[in-house]
GROMACS .gro file of C-alpha atoms in nm:
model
  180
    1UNK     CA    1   0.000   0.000   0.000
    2UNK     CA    2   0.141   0.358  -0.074
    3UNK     CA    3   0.081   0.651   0.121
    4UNK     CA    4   0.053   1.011   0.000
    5UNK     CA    5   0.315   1.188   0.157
    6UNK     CA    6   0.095   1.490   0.334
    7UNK     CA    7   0.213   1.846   0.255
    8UNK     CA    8   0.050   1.963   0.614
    9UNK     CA    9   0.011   1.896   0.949
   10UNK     CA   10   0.019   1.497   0.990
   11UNK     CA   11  -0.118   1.505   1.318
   12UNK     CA   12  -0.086   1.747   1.628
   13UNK     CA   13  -0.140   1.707   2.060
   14UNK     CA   14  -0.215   1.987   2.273
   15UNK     CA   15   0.113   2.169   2.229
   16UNK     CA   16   0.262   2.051   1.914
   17UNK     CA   17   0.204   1.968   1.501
   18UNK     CA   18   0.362   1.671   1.383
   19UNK     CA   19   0.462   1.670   0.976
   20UNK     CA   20   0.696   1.462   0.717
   21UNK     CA   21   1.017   1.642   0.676
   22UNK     CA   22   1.091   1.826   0.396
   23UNK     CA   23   1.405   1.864   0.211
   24UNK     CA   24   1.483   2.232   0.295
   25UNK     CA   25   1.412   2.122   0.681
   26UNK     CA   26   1.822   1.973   0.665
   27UNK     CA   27   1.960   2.260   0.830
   28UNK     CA   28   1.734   2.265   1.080
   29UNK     CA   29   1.789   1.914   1.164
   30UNK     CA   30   2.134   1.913   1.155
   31UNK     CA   31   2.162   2.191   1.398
   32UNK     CA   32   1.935   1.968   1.628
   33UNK     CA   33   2.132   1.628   1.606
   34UNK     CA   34   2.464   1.887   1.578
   35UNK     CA   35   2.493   1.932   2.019
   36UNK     CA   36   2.717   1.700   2.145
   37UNK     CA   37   2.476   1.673   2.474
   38UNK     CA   38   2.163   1.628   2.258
   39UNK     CA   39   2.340   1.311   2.073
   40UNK     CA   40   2.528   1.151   2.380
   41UNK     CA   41   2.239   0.851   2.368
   42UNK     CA   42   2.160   0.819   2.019
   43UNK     CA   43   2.434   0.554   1.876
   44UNK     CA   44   2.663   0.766   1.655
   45UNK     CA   45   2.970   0.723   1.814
   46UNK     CA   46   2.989   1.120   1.818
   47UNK     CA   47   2.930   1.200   1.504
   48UNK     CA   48   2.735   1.543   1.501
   49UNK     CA   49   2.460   1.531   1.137
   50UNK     CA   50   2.571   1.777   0.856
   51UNK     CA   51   2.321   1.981   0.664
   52UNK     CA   52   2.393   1.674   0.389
   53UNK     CA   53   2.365   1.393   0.621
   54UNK     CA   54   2.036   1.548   0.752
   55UNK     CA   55   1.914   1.551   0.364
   56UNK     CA   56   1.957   1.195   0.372
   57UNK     CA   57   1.782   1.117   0.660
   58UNK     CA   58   1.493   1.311   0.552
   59UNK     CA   59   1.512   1.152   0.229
   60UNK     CA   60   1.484   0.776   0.438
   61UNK     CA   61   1.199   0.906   0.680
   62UNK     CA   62   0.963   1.020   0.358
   63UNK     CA   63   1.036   0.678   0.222
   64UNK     CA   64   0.958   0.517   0.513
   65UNK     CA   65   0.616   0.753   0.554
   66UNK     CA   66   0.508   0.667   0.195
   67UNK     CA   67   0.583   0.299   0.214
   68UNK     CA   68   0.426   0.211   0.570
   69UNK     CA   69   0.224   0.531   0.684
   70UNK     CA   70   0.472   0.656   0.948
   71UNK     CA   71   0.822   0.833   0.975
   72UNK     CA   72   0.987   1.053   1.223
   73UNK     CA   73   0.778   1.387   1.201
   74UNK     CA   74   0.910   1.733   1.265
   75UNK     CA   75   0.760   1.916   1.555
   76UNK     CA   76   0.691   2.219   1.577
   77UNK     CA   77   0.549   2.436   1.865
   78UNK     CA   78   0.196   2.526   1.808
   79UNK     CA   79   0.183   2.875   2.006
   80UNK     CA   80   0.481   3.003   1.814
   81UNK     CA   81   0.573   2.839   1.538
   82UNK     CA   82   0.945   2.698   1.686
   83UNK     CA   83   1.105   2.377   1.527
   84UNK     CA   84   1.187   2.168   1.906
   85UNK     CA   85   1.295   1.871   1.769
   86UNK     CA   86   1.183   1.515   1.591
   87UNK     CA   87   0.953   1.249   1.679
   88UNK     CA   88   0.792   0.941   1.519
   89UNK     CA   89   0.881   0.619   1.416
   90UNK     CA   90   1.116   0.431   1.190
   91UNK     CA   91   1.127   0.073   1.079
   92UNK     CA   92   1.347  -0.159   1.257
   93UNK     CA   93   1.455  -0.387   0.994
   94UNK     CA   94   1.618  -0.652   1.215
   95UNK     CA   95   1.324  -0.701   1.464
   96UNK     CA   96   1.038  -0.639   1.182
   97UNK     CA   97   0.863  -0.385   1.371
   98UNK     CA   98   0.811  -0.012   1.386
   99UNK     CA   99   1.033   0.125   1.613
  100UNK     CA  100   0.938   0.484   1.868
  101UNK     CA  101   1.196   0.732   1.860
  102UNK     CA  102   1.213   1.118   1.949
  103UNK     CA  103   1.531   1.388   2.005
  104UNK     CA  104   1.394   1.718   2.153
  105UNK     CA  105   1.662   2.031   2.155
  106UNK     CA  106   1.804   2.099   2.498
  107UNK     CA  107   1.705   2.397   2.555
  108UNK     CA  108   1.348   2.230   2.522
  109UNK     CA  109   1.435   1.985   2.818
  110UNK     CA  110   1.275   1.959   3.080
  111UNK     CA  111   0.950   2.087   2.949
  112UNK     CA  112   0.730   1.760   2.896
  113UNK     CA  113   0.721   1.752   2.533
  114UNK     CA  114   0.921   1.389   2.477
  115UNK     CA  115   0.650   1.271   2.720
  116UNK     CA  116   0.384   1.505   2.522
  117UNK     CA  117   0.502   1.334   2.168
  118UNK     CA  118   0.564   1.017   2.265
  119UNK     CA  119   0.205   0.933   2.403
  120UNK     CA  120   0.022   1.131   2.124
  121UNK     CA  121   0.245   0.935   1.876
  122UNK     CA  122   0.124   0.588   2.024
  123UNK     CA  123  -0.224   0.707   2.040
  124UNK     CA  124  -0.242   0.788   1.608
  125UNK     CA  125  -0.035   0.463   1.530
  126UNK     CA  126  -0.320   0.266   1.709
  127UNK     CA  127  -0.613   0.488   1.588
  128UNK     CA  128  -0.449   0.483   1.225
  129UNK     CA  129  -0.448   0.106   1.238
  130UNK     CA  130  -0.110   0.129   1.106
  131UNK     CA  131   0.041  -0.222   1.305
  132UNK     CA  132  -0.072  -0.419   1.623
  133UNK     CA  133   0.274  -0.320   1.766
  134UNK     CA  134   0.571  -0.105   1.824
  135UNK     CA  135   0.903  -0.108   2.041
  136UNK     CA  136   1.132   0.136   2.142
  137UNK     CA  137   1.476   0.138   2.356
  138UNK     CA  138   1.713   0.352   2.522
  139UNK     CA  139   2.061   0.304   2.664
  140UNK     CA  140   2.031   0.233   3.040
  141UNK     CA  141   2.194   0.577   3.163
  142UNK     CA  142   1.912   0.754   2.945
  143UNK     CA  143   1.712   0.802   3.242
  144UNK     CA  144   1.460   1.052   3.110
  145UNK     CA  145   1.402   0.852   2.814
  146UNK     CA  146   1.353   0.578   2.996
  147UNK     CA  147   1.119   0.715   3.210
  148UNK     CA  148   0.921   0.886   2.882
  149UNK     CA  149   0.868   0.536   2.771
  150UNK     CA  150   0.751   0.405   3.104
  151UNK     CA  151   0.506   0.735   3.111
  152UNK     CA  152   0.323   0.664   2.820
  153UNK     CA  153   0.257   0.293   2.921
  154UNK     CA  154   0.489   0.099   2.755
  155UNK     CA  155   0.624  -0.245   2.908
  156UNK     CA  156   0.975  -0.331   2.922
  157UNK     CA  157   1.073  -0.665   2.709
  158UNK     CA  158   1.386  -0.841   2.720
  159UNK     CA  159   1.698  -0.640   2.611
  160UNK     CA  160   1.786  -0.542   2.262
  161UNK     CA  161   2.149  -0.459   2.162
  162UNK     CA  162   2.204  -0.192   1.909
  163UNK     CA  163   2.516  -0.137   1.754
  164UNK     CA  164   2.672  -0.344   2.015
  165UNK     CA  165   2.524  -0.147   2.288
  166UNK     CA  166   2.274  -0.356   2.527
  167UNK     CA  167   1.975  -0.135   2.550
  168UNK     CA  168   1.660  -0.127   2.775
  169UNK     CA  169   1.369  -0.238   2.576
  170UNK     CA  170   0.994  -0.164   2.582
  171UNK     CA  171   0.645  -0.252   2.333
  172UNK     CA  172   0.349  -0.127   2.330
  173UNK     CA  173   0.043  -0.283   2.141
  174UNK     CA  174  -0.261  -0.204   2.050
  175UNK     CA  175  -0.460  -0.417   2.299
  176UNK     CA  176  -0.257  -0.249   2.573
  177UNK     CA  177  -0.352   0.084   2.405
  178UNK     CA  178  -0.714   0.006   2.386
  179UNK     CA  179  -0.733  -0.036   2.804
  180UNK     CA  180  -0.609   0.298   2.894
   0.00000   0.00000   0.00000
């Protein structure tokens, strides 16, 4: 099944619009994964995302969003227009399942949006009927990620190692969904 990749809002919670990237958001993005603080969890080995390698993300996500109905989304803040960060899902090849992800900019911490995302997200991939399950993982020493994921309900599974680094692991499905 193809999806049409929207030119608006996907989506949006109480505070934020979710869309599909575009390719003049690179900059943008790269600035966001480009703080060494920001990208201490995310598996890059310190690598900090040019304005190119951003491109090609972007380019992945809206192939991923017109194959499968998802993608990470671009949020924005609703009472002012400000790009905070990324949130959505990806597909993890190796495990066969959608896979929860989010990066908000630090000077955004702290403010309840992961939390905010995160359980709006979960909420549109059930009501879209778009799987019967997702995952998502953070390294150990991710606390507040951890703790997101927790939040919004979802139940920790055994263990996944990613890129050689043994992460916490959590699903959430859409039976689980359907008793909150």
């Amino acid at each position: 099944m193809a999806f049409p990749i929207p030119e608006t809002v996907v989506t949006e919670s109480a505070r934020l619009s979710f869309s599909v990237f575009k390719p003049e958001d690179a900059v943008a993005l790269s600035i966001l994964h480009s703080d060494p603080e920001g990208e201490r969890y995310l598996f890059r080995d310190g690598m900090l995302w040019s304005p190119d390698y951003a491109a090609g993300e972007i380019t992945k996500w809206r192939k991923t969003f017109a194959e499968r109905g998802y993608s990470k989304f671009k949020l924005i803040r609703k009472s002012d227009g400000a790009f905070i960060g990324r949130a959505g899902f990806g597909f993890d090849e190796t495990h066969d399942v959608a896979e929860l992800g989010y990066s908000i900019a630090r000077a955004e911490w702290g403010k309840g949006y992961a939390t905010e995302a995160a359980a709006h997200l979960a909420r549109w991939f059930f009501e879209t009927e778009l799987a019967s399950r997702f995952i998502a993982f953070a390294v150990p020493e991710n606390q507040a990620s951890v703790a997101v994921l927790r939040k919004i309900g979802m139940r920790e599974i055994a263990p996944l190692s990613v890129k050689g680094i043994v992460c916490t692991a959590f699903e959430l499905t859409n039976a689980v969904q359907r008793l909150k």
